[in-house]
JSON list of C-alpha atoms in Angstrom, two decimals:
[
{"chain": "R", "resi": 1, "resn": "UNK", "atom": "CA", "xyz": [-39.73, 7.50, 53.48]},
{"chain": "R", "resi": 2, "resn": "UNK", "atom": "CA", "xyz": [-37.32, 5.08, 53.39]},
{"chain": "R", "resi": 3, "resn": "UNK", "atom": "CA", "xyz": [-35.74, 3.67, 50.38]},
{"chain": "R", "resi": 4, "resn": "UNK", "atom": "CA", "xyz": [-36.53, -0.65, 50.03]},
{"chain": "R", "resi": 5, "resn": "UNK", "atom": "CA", "xyz": [-32.96, -2.58, 49.95]},
{"chain": "R", "resi": 6, "resn": "UNK", "atom": "CA", "xyz": [-35.66, -4.59, 47.08]},
{"chain": "R", "resi": 7, "resn": "UNK", "atom": "CA", "xyz": [-35.46, -1.43, 45.14]},
{"chain": "R", "resi": 8, "resn": "UNK", "atom": "CA", "xyz": [-32.08, -1.30, 44.46]},
{"chain": "R", "resi": 9, "resn": "UNK", "atom": "CA", "xyz": [-31.65, -4.98, 43.89]},
{"chain": "R", "resi": 10, "resn": "UNK", "atom": "CA", "xyz": [-34.54, -5.22, 42.02]},
{"chain": "R", "resi": 11, "resn": "UNK", "atom": "CA", "xyz": [-32.25, -2.53, 39.16]},
{"chain": "R", "resi": 12, "resn": "UNK", "atom": "CA", "xyz": [-29.15, -4.09, 39.68]},
{"chain": "R", "resi": 13, "resn": "UNK", "atom": "CA", "xyz": [-30.67, -7.34, 38.58]},
{"chain": "R", "resi": 14, "resn": "UNK", "atom": "CA", "xyz": [-32.78, -5.40, 35.95]},
{"chain": "R", "resi": 15, "resn": "UNK", "atom": "CA", "xyz": [-29.23, -4.19, 34.71]},
{"chain": "R", "resi": 16, "resn": "UNK", "atom": "CA", "xyz": [-27.46, -7.59, 35.06]},
{"chain": "R", "resi": 17, "resn": "UNK", "atom": "CA", "xyz": [-30.29, -9.77, 32.64]},
{"chain": "R", "resi": 18, "resn": "UNK", "atom": "CA", "xyz": [-30.16, -7.00, 30.23]},
{"chain": "R", "resi": 19, "resn": "UNK", "atom": "CA", "xyz": [-26.49, -7.18, 29.45]},
{"chain": "R", "resi": 20, "resn": "UNK", "atom": "CA", "xyz": [-27.13, -10.58, 28.11]},
{"chain": "R", "resi": 21, "resn": "UNK", "atom": "CA", "xyz": [-30.39, -9.25, 26.27]},
{"chain": "R", "resi": 22, "resn": "UNK", "atom": "CA", "xyz": [-28.37, -6.36, 24.74]},
{"chain": "R", "resi": 23, "resn": "UNK", "atom": "CA", "xyz": [-25.30, -8.29, 23.56]},
{"chain": "R", "resi": 24, "resn": "UNK", "atom": "CA", "xyz": [-27.74, -10.67, 21.91]},
{"chain": "R", "resi": 25, "resn": "UNK", "atom": "CA", "xyz": [-29.61, -7.47, 19.90]},
{"chain": "R", "resi": 26, "resn": "UNK", "atom": "CA", "xyz": [-25.58, -6.70, 18.84]},
{"chain": "R", "resi": 27, "resn": "UNK", "atom": "CA", "xyz": [-25.02, -10.00, 17.85]},
{"chain": "R", "resi": 28, "resn": "UNK", "atom": "CA", "xyz": [-28.45, -10.16, 15.89]},
{"chain": "R", "resi": 29, "resn": "UNK", "atom": "CA", "xyz": [-27.53, -6.92, 14.44]},
{"chain": "R", "resi": 30, "resn": "UNK", "atom": "CA", "xyz": [-24.28, -7.44, 13.34]},
{"chain": "R", "resi": 31, "resn": "UNK", "atom": "CA", "xyz": [-25.97, -10.42, 11.79]},
{"chain": "R", "resi": 32, "resn": "UNK", "atom": "CA", "xyz": [-28.89, -9.00, 10.36]},
{"chain": "R", "resi": 33, "resn": "UNK", "atom": "CA", "xyz": [-26.68, -5.77, 9.10]},
{"chain": "R", "resi": 34, "resn": "UNK", "atom": "CA", "xyz": [-23.79, -9.00, 7.48]},
{"chain": "R", "resi": 35, "resn": "UNK", "atom": "CA", "xyz": [-26.78, -10.24, 5.46]},
{"chain": "R", "resi": 36, "resn": "UNK", "atom": "CA", "xyz": [-27.21, -8.62, 2.74]},
{"chain": "R", "resi": 37, "resn": "UNK", "atom": "CA", "xyz": [-23.53, -8.40, 1.94]},
{"chain": "R", "resi": 38, "resn": "UNK", "atom": "CA", "xyz": [-23.31, -12.36, 2.01]},
{"chain": "R", "resi": 39, "resn": "UNK", "atom": "CA", "xyz": [-26.42, -12.16, 0.09]},
{"chain": "R", "resi": 40, "resn": "UNK", "atom": "CA", "xyz": [-24.70, -10.36, -2.73]},
{"chain": "R", "resi": 41, "resn": "UNK", "atom": "CA", "xyz": [-23.92, -12.31, -5.97]},
{"chain": "R", "resi": 42, "resn": "UNK", "atom": "CA", "xyz": [-20.38, -12.43, -6.80]},
{"chain": "R", "resi": 43, "resn": "UNK", "atom": "CA", "xyz": [-20.35, -13.46, -10.28]},
{"chain": "R", "resi": 44, "resn": "UNK", "atom": "CA", "xyz": [-22.34, -10.35, -11.13]},
{"chain": "R", "resi": 45, "resn": "UNK", "atom": "CA", "xyz": [-19.43, -7.46, -10.93]},
{"chain": "R", "resi": 46, "resn": "UNK", "atom": "CA", "xyz": [-21.78, -4.13, -10.95]},
{"chain": "R", "resi": 47, "resn": "UNK", "atom": "CA", "xyz": [-19.62, -0.81, -10.37]},
{"chain": "R", "resi": 48, "resn": "UNK", "atom": "CA", "xyz": [-22.37, 2.03, -10.09]},
{"chain": "R", "resi": 49, "resn": "UNK", "atom": "CA", "xyz": [-24.73, 0.33, -13.27]},
{"chain": "R", "resi": 50, "resn": "UNK", "atom": "CA", "xyz": [-21.90, -0.64, -15.36]},
{"chain": "R", "resi": 51, "resn": "UNK", "atom": "CA", "xyz": [-20.27, -3.74, -16.25]},
{"chain": "R", "resi": 52, "resn": "UNK", "atom": "CA", "xyz": [-16.88, -4.89, -17.87]},
{"chain": "R", "resi": 53, "resn": "UNK", "atom": "CA", "xyz": [-15.67, -8.47, -19.12]},
{"chain": "R", "resi": 54, "resn": "UNK", "atom": "CA", "xyz": [-12.56, -9.73, -20.96]},
{"chain": "R", "resi": 55, "resn": "UNK", "atom": "CA", "xyz": [-14.60, -12.32, -23.58]},
{"chain": "R", "resi": 56, "resn": "UNK", "atom": "CA", "xyz": [-12.23, -14.49, -24.71]},
{"chain": "R", "resi": 57, "resn": "UNK", "atom": "CA", "xyz": [-9.27, -13.61, -27.67]},
{"chain": "R", "resi": 58, "resn": "UNK", "atom": "CA", "xyz": [-9.98, -14.75, -30.68]},
{"chain": "R", "resi": 59, "resn": "UNK", "atom": "CA", "xyz": [-7.33, -15.57, -33.12]},
{"chain": "R", "resi": 60, "resn": "UNK", "atom": "CA", "xyz": [-7.17, -13.45, -36.47]},
{"chain": "R", "resi": 61, "resn": "UNK", "atom": "CA", "xyz": [-4.41, -15.80, -37.68]},
{"chain": "R", "resi": 62, "resn": "UNK", "atom": "CA", "xyz": [-1.12, -14.51, -38.87]},
{"chain": "R", "resi": 63, "resn": "UNK", "atom": "CA", "xyz": [0.18, -13.08, -35.30]},
{"chain": "R", "resi": 64, "resn": "UNK", "atom": "CA", "xyz": [-2.98, -10.84, -34.64]},
{"chain": "R", "resi": 65, "resn": "UNK", "atom": "CA", "xyz": [-5.34, -11.31, -31.88]},
{"chain": "R", "resi": 66, "resn": "UNK", "atom": "CA", "xyz": [-8.27, -9.41, -30.72]},
{"chain": "R", "resi": 67, "resn": "UNK", "atom": "CA", "xyz": [-8.42, -9.22, -27.30]},
{"chain": "R", "resi": 68, "resn": "UNK", "atom": "CA", "xyz": [-11.96, -8.34, -26.90]},
{"chain": "R", "resi": 69, "resn": "UNK", "atom": "CA", "xyz": [-13.65, -7.21, -23.97]},
{"chain": "R", "resi": 70, "resn": "UNK", "atom": "CA", "xyz": [-17.66, -6.67, -23.16]},
{"chain": "R", "resi": 71, "resn": "UNK", "atom": "CA", "xyz": [-18.98, -3.25, -21.65]},
{"chain": "R", "resi": 72, "resn": "UNK", "atom": "CA", "xyz": [-22.15, -2.40, -20.77]},
{"chain": "R", "resi": 73, "resn": "UNK", "atom": "CA", "xyz": [-23.96, 0.44, -18.65]},
{"chain": "R", "resi": 74, "resn": "UNK", "atom": "CA", "xyz": [-27.37, 1.54, -17.63]},
{"chain": "R", "resi": 75, "resn": "UNK", "atom": "CA", "xyz": [-27.80, 5.36, -18.06]},
{"chain": "R", "resi": 76, "resn": "UNK", "atom": "CA", "xyz": [-25.73, 7.83, -19.04]},
{"chain": "R", "resi": 77, "resn": "UNK", "atom": "CA", "xyz": [-22.30, 6.70, -18.08]},
{"chain": "R", "resi": 78, "resn": "UNK", "atom": "CA", "xyz": [-18.64, 7.61, -19.02]},
{"chain": "R", "resi": 79, "resn": "UNK", "atom": "CA", "xyz": [-16.30, 3.92, -18.08]},
{"chain": "R", "resi": 80, "resn": "UNK", "atom": "CA", "xyz": [-12.62, 3.81, -18.31]},
{"chain": "R", "resi": 81, "resn": "UNK", "atom": "CA", "xyz": [-11.47, 0.44, -18.71]},
{"chain": "R", "resi": 82, "resn": "UNK", "atom": "CA", "xyz": [-7.60, -0.65, -18.47]},
{"chain": "R", "resi": 83, "resn": "UNK", "atom": "CA", "xyz": [-6.80, -3.61, -20.31]},
{"chain": "R", "resi": 84, "resn": "UNK", "atom": "CA", "xyz": [-3.33, -6.17, -19.78]},
{"chain": "R", "resi": 85, "resn": "UNK", "atom": "CA", "xyz": [-2.57, -8.66, -22.57]},
{"chain": "R", "resi": 86, "resn": "UNK", "atom": "CA", "xyz": [0.00, -11.32, -22.04]},
{"chain": "R", "resi": 87, "resn": "UNK", "atom": "CA", "xyz": [1.44, -14.96, -23.30]},
{"chain": "R", "resi": 88, "resn": "UNK", "atom": "CA", "xyz": [0.94, -17.27, -21.21]},
{"chain": "R", "resi": 89, "resn": "UNK", "atom": "CA", "xyz": [4.34, -19.17, -20.68]},
{"chain": "R", "resi": 90, "resn": "UNK", "atom": "CA", "xyz": [4.50, -22.79, -19.28]},
{"chain": "R", "resi": 91, "resn": "UNK", "atom": "CA", "xyz": [7.91, -24.37, -17.11]},
{"chain": "R", "resi": 92, "resn": "UNK", "atom": "CA", "xyz": [9.00, -23.90, -13.95]},
{"chain": "R", "resi": 93, "resn": "UNK", "atom": "CA", "xyz": [10.17, -20.26, -14.38]},
{"chain": "R", "resi": 94, "resn": "UNK", "atom": "CA", "xyz": [6.46, -19.09, -15.13]},
{"chain": "R", "resi": 95, "resn": "UNK", "atom": "CA", "xyz": [6.80, -15.33, -16.47]},
{"chain": "R", "resi": 96, "resn": "UNK", "atom": "CA", "xyz": [4.35, -14.73, -18.71]},
{"chain": "R", "resi": 97, "resn": "UNK", "atom": "CA", "xyz": [5.48, -12.42, -21.52]},
{"chain": "R", "resi": 98, "resn": "UNK", "atom": "CA", "xyz": [3.45, -8.78, -21.31]},
{"chain": "R", "resi": 99, "resn": "UNK", "atom": "CA", "xyz": [1.92, -7.87, -24.94]},
{"chain": "R", "resi": 100, "resn": "UNK", "atom": "CA", "xyz": [1.01, -4.51, -23.68]},
{"chain": "R", "resi": 101, "resn": "UNK", "atom": "CA", "xyz": [-1.70, -2.34, -22.08]},
{"chain": "R", "resi": 102, "resn": "UNK", "atom": "CA", "xyz": [-4.43, -0.22, -23.83]},
{"chain": "R", "resi": 103, "resn": "UNK", "atom": "CA", "xyz": [-6.51, 2.20, -21.52]},
{"chain": "R", "resi": 104, "resn": "UNK", "atom": "CA", "xyz": [-10.21, 2.80, -23.26]},
{"chain": "R", "resi": 105, "resn": "UNK", "atom": "CA", "xyz": [-13.08, 5.87, -22.26]},
{"chain": "R", "resi": 106, "resn": "UNK", "atom": "CA", "xyz": [-16.59, 4.17, -23.35]},
{"chain": "R", "resi": 107, "resn": "UNK", "atom": "CA", "xyz": [-19.68, 6.89, -23.25]},
{"chain": "R", "resi": 108, "resn": "UNK", "atom": "CA", "xyz": [-22.68, 5.44, -22.57]},
{"chain": "R", "resi": 109, "resn": "UNK", "atom": "CA", "xyz": [-26.39, 6.65, -23.49]},
{"chain": "R", "resi": 110, "resn": "UNK", "atom": "CA", "xyz": [-29.33, 6.07, -22.16]},
{"chain": "R", "resi": 111, "resn": "UNK", "atom": "CA", "xyz": [-30.13, 4.11, -25.36]},
{"chain": "R", "resi": 112, "resn": "UNK", "atom": "CA", "xyz": [-26.85, 2.34, -25.92]},
{"chain": "R", "resi": 113, "resn": "UNK", "atom": "CA", "xyz": [-26.51, -1.21, -26.05]},
{"chain": "R", "resi": 114, "resn": "UNK", "atom": "CA", "xyz": [-23.61, -3.36, -24.15]},
{"chain": "R", "resi": 115, "resn": "UNK", "atom": "CA", "xyz": [-20.62, -3.10, -26.99]},
{"chain": "R", "resi": 116, "resn": "UNK", "atom": "CA", "xyz": [-17.93, -5.09, -27.65]},
{"chain": "R", "resi": 117, "resn": "UNK", "atom": "CA", "xyz": [-14.01, -3.16, -27.28]},
{"chain": "R", "resi": 118, "resn": "UNK", "atom": "CA", "xyz": [-11.90, -4.61, -30.16]},
{"chain": "R", "resi": 119, "resn": "UNK", "atom": "CA", "xyz": [-8.53, -4.69, -28.83]},
{"chain": "R", "resi": 120, "resn": "UNK", "atom": "CA", "xyz": [-5.58, -5.94, -31.45]},
{"chain": "R", "resi": 121, "resn": "UNK", "atom": "CA", "xyz": [-2.43, -7.27, -31.04]},
{"chain": "R", "resi": 122, "resn": "UNK", "atom": "CA", "xyz": [0.73, -8.80, -32.12]},
{"chain": "R", "resi": 123, "resn": "UNK", "atom": "CA", "xyz": [1.25, -11.89, -30.56]},
{"chain": "R", "resi": 124, "resn": "UNK", "atom": "CA", "xyz": [5.25, -11.93, -31.43]},
{"chain": "R", "resi": 125, "resn": "UNK", "atom": "CA", "xyz": [6.94, -14.85, -30.01]},
{"chain": "R", "resi": 126, "resn": "UNK", "atom": "CA", "xyz": [5.16, -17.63, -31.63]},
{"chain": "R", "resi": 127, "resn": "UNK", "atom": "CA", "xyz": [6.99, -20.70, -31.05]},
{"chain": "R", "resi": 128, "resn": "UNK", "atom": "CA", "xyz": [8.26, -22.97, -33.55]},
{"chain": "R", "resi": 129, "resn": "UNK", "atom": "CA", "xyz": [5.28, -25.25, -33.21]},
{"chain": "R", "resi": 130, "resn": "UNK", "atom": "CA", "xyz": [3.66, -22.79, -34.46]},
{"chain": "R", "resi": 131, "resn": "UNK", "atom": "CA", "xyz": [0.50, -21.58, -31.70]},
{"chain": "R", "resi": 132, "resn": "UNK", "atom": "CA", "xyz": [0.74, -20.21, -28.42]},
{"chain": "R", "resi": 133, "resn": "UNK", "atom": "CA", "xyz": [-1.58, -18.93, -25.41]},
{"chain": "R", "resi": 134, "resn": "UNK", "atom": "CA", "xyz": [-2.71, -15.59, -24.80]},
{"chain": "R", "resi": 135, "resn": "UNK", "atom": "CA", "xyz": [-5.01, -13.66, -22.41]},
{"chain": "R", "resi": 136, "resn": "UNK", "atom": "CA", "xyz": [-5.71, -10.71, -20.77]},
{"chain": "R", "resi": 137, "resn": "UNK", "atom": "CA", "xyz": [-6.76, -9.23, -18.07]},
{"chain": "R", "resi": 138, "resn": "UNK", "atom": "CA", "xyz": [-9.46, -5.76, -17.56]},
{"chain": "R", "resi": 139, "resn": "UNK", "atom": "CA", "xyz": [-10.18, -3.49, -14.66]},
{"chain": "R", "resi": 140, "resn": "UNK", "atom": "CA", "xyz": [-12.82, -1.01, -15.10]},
{"chain": "R", "resi": 141, "resn": "UNK", "atom": "CA", "xyz": [-14.03, 2.81, -12.82]},
{"chain": "R", "resi": 142, "resn": "UNK", "atom": "CA", "xyz": [-17.56, 4.33, -13.73]},
{"chain": "R", "resi": 143, "resn": "UNK", "atom": "CA", "xyz": [-17.76, 8.38, -13.78]},
{"chain": "R", "resi": 144, "resn": "UNK", "atom": "CA", "xyz": [-19.93, 8.78, -10.92]},
{"chain": "R", "resi": 145, "resn": "UNK", "atom": "CA", "xyz": [-22.92, 11.90, -11.07]},
{"chain": "R", "resi": 146, "resn": "UNK", "atom": "CA", "xyz": [-21.54, 14.47, -9.41]},
{"chain": "R", "resi": 147, "resn": "UNK", "atom": "CA", "xyz": [-18.37, 14.02, -11.78]},
{"chain": "R", "resi": 148, "resn": "UNK", "atom": "CA", "xyz": [-16.15, 12.07, -9.45]},
{"chain": "R", "resi": 149, "resn": "UNK", "atom": "CA", "xyz": [-14.76, 8.09, -10.21]},
{"chain": "R", "resi": 150, "resn": "UNK", "atom": "CA", "xyz": [-15.52, 5.06, -8.22]},
{"chain": "R", "resi": 151, "resn": "UNK", "atom": "CA", "xyz": [-12.68, 3.24, -7.65]},
{"chain": "R", "resi": 152, "resn": "UNK", "atom": "CA", "xyz": [-11.02, 0.37, -9.97]},
{"chain": "R", "resi": 153, "resn": "UNK", "atom": "CA", "xyz": [-12.86, -2.71, -9.90]},
{"chain": "R", "resi": 154, "resn": "UNK", "atom": "CA", "xyz": [-10.86, -6.09, -8.91]},
{"chain": "R", "resi": 155, "resn": "UNK", "atom": "CA", "xyz": [-8.96, -7.36, -12.52]},
{"chain": "R", "resi": 156, "resn": "UNK", "atom": "CA", "xyz": [-10.64, -9.77, -14.20]},
{"chain": "R", "resi": 157, "resn": "UNK", "atom": "CA", "xyz": [-8.81, -12.31, -16.43]},
{"chain": "R", "resi": 158, "resn": "UNK", "atom": "CA", "xyz": [-9.86, -13.97, -19.58]},
{"chain": "R", "resi": 159, "resn": "UNK", "atom": "CA", "xyz": [-9.71, -17.98, -20.75]},
{"chain": "R", "resi": 160, "resn": "UNK", "atom": "CA", "xyz": [-6.25, -19.15, -21.90]},
{"chain": "R", "resi": 161, "resn": "UNK", "atom": "CA", "xyz": [-6.89, -19.13, -25.87]},
{"chain": "R", "resi": 162, "resn": "UNK", "atom": "CA", "xyz": [-4.29, -21.37, -28.08]},
{"chain": "R", "resi": 163, "resn": "UNK", "atom": "CA", "xyz": [-3.89, -18.84, -31.23]},
{"chain": "R", "resi": 164, "resn": "UNK", "atom": "CA", "xyz": [-1.76, -19.82, -34.31]},
{"chain": "R", "resi": 165, "resn": "UNK", "atom": "CA", "xyz": [0.82, -18.57, -37.06]},
{"chain": "R", "resi": 166, "resn": "UNK", "atom": "CA", "xyz": [-0.73, -18.12, -40.12]},
{"chain": "R", "resi": 167, "resn": "UNK", "atom": "CA", "xyz": [0.99, -19.39, -43.38]}
]
């Protein structure tokens, strides 16, 4: 039996023809893989069934401000929230004054609805005009079913709100 040269040529040609097809397949696979990631809605920050959002600070008059946080979890979960509070400073040096930080551990049951966490702090540096701009930032993690904590979420910042000195 003899091997004809066309068989060897056909297999080489077939292999060469497969390279573009394989490349397209890999490209199509990576595009298909990237599709769901791109479809993620960045406005909804859900971490293991929980969402945490810094609400706009609420002026309580005097020198107190409620730096409120909204937390909601689906099912039985524990969420650990960290918060940073600031006075917004304008000007060329623009270094915001740190007011303080807090940590909250909130446990949710299957029947619990969203809740508002109240974090009241004093605004120490009310200027002569009697008003100051404040904001806060929150980040959180969730205890997973296996008892381990998730990674921390990105920091989310509230709007800057003007508070006034009470009389």
